Amino acid sequence: MSPLRFQVLLTEGSERDLEALYGYIAEFDQPANADHVLDRLLQAVESLETFPERGAYPKELIALGIREYRQTAFKPYRVIYRVLGQQVFVYLIADGRRDMQSLLARRLLGA
């Protein structure tokens, strides 16, 4: 029996995140590395089609008592998502070295 498949959807914000990360790496490193990072991030996103519940809760959100979101990573990049029924919504793709607390508050909590 094959595992249940989830539909993975990128929000507009997470699509912009990917474009910005790609542009930054292509400009300040090299396009080949930008291609590699984009490929690996998309693999991480696609892996959410099966067993998205395996992702850890972001520690910045647990500190606020929020357990609706999970994360997966291609270090140092973090993919923040939420499972709703058979759908997985990717809300944020960011370099984990950034100020994640304020980034998550702005993107997920509208703060």
Tab-separated table of C-alpha atoms in Angstrom:
chain	number	residue	atom	x	y	z
A	1	MET	CA	0.000	0.000	0.000
A	2	SER	CA	1.492	3.348	-0.988
A	3	PRO	CA	1.630	6.163	1.550
A	4	LEU	CA	-1.022	8.834	1.504
A	5	ARG	CA	-0.050	11.740	-0.751
A	6	PHE	CA	-0.542	15.315	0.310
A	7	GLN	CA	-0.959	18.241	-2.049
A	8	VAL	CA	1.862	20.727	-1.399
A	9	LEU	CA	1.093	24.376	-2.181
A	10	LEU	CA	3.456	27.333	-2.079
A	11	THR	CA	1.963	30.585	-0.837
A	12	GLU	CA	2.793	33.804	-2.690
A	13	GLY	CA	5.136	34.683	0.159
A	14	SER	CA	7.089	31.437	-0.104
A	15	GLU	CA	7.341	31.802	-3.897
A	16	ARG	CA	8.799	35.283	-3.370
A	17	ASP	CA	11.175	33.809	-0.789
A	18	LEU	CA	12.504	31.317	-3.349
A	19	GLU	CA	12.953	34.020	-5.988
A	20	ALA	CA	14.756	36.294	-3.520
A	21	LEU	CA	17.058	33.531	-2.273
A	22	TYR	CA	17.896	32.492	-5.812
A	23	GLY	CA	18.600	36.083	-6.863
A	24	TYR	CA	20.769	36.758	-3.825
A	25	ILE	CA	22.881	33.616	-4.247
A	26	ALA	CA	23.209	34.127	-8.016
A	27	GLU	CA	24.364	37.714	-7.497
A	28	PHE	CA	26.682	37.308	-4.512
A	29	ASP	CA	27.962	33.781	-5.133
A	30	GLN	CA	27.301	32.223	-8.539
A	31	PRO	CA	24.307	31.029	-10.581
A	32	ALA	CA	25.384	27.371	-10.365
A	33	ASN	CA	25.195	27.514	-6.566
A	34	ALA	CA	21.835	29.289	-6.781
A	35	ASP	CA	20.581	26.461	-9.024
A	36	HIS	CA	21.836	23.859	-6.526
A	37	VAL	CA	20.196	25.550	-3.522
A	38	LEU	CA	16.918	26.023	-5.413
A	39	ASP	CA	16.910	22.356	-6.477
A	40	ARG	CA	17.541	21.171	-2.916
A	41	LEU	CA	14.885	23.475	-1.459
A	42	LEU	CA	12.350	22.255	-4.017
A	43	GLN	CA	13.252	18.656	-3.108
A	44	ALA	CA	12.613	19.484	0.557
A	45	VAL	CA	9.247	21.015	-0.376
A	46	GLU	CA	8.292	18.048	-2.587
A	47	SER	CA	9.213	15.611	0.206
A	48	LEU	CA	6.263	17.028	2.149
A	49	GLU	CA	3.934	15.090	-0.177
A	50	THR	CA	4.527	12.097	2.094
A	51	PHE	CA	4.515	12.230	5.898
A	52	PRO	CA	4.566	16.019	6.374
A	53	GLU	CA	3.832	15.471	10.083
A	54	ARG	CA	7.446	14.335	10.538
A	55	GLY	CA	8.624	17.937	10.556
A	56	ALA	CA	9.623	19.539	13.837
A	57	TYR	CA	7.802	22.477	15.375
A	58	PRO	CA	9.780	25.730	14.949
A	59	LYS	CA	11.234	26.560	18.367
A	60	GLU	CA	10.392	30.250	17.908
A	61	LEU	CA	6.706	29.361	17.649
A	62	ILE	CA	6.709	26.774	20.447
A	63	ALA	CA	7.993	29.569	22.712
A	64	LEU	CA	4.739	31.390	21.884
A	65	GLY	CA	2.627	28.271	22.470
A	66	ILE	CA	1.944	27.810	18.741
A	67	ARG	CA	2.032	24.252	17.388
A	68	GLU	CA	0.176	24.654	14.101
A	69	TYR	CA	3.295	24.999	11.958
A	70	ARG	CA	6.130	22.615	11.226
A	71	GLN	CA	9.459	22.877	9.483
A	72	THR	CA	11.856	20.970	7.323
A	73	ALA	CA	15.246	22.179	6.209
A	74	PHE	CA	18.055	22.175	3.725
A	75	LYS	CA	20.589	23.755	6.074
A	76	PRO	CA	20.810	26.620	6.719
A	77	TYR	CA	17.481	27.211	4.950
A	78	ARG	CA	14.206	26.489	6.720
A	79	VAL	CA	10.859	25.658	5.134
A	80	ILE	CA	7.931	26.548	7.423
A	81	TYR	CA	4.603	24.925	6.599
A	82	ARG	CA	1.213	23.924	7.935
A	83	VAL	CA	-0.764	20.738	7.296
A	84	LEU	CA	-4.487	21.294	6.776
A	85	GLY	CA	-6.355	18.128	5.845
A	86	GLN	CA	-4.685	16.636	2.770
A	87	GLN	CA	-2.928	19.879	1.881
A	88	VAL	CA	0.420	21.260	2.976
A	89	PHE	CA	0.797	25.033	2.751
A	90	VAL	CA	4.373	26.331	2.625
A	91	TYR	CA	4.384	29.781	4.221
A	92	LEU	CA	8.049	30.682	4.527
A	93	ILE	CA	11.402	29.666	3.056
A	94	ALA	CA	14.258	31.541	4.677
A	95	ASP	CA	17.869	31.432	5.726
A	96	GLY	CA	17.720	30.169	9.300
A	97	ARG	CA	20.538	32.532	10.273
A	98	ARG	CA	18.137	35.478	9.939
A	99	ASP	CA	16.096	36.830	12.838
A	100	MET	CA	13.513	34.081	12.555
A	101	GLN	CA	11.473	35.252	15.536
A	102	SER	CA	10.498	38.554	13.908
A	103	LEU	CA	10.267	37.012	10.416
A	104	LEU	CA	7.829	34.349	11.637
A	105	ALA	CA	5.839	36.906	13.627
A	106	ARG	CA	5.442	39.127	10.550
A	107	ARG	CA	4.650	36.367	8.066
A	108	LEU	CA	2.554	33.983	10.147
A	109	LEU	CA	1.078	36.111	12.891
A	110	GLY	CA	0.661	39.396	11.048
A	111	ALA	CA	2.656	41.209	13.742
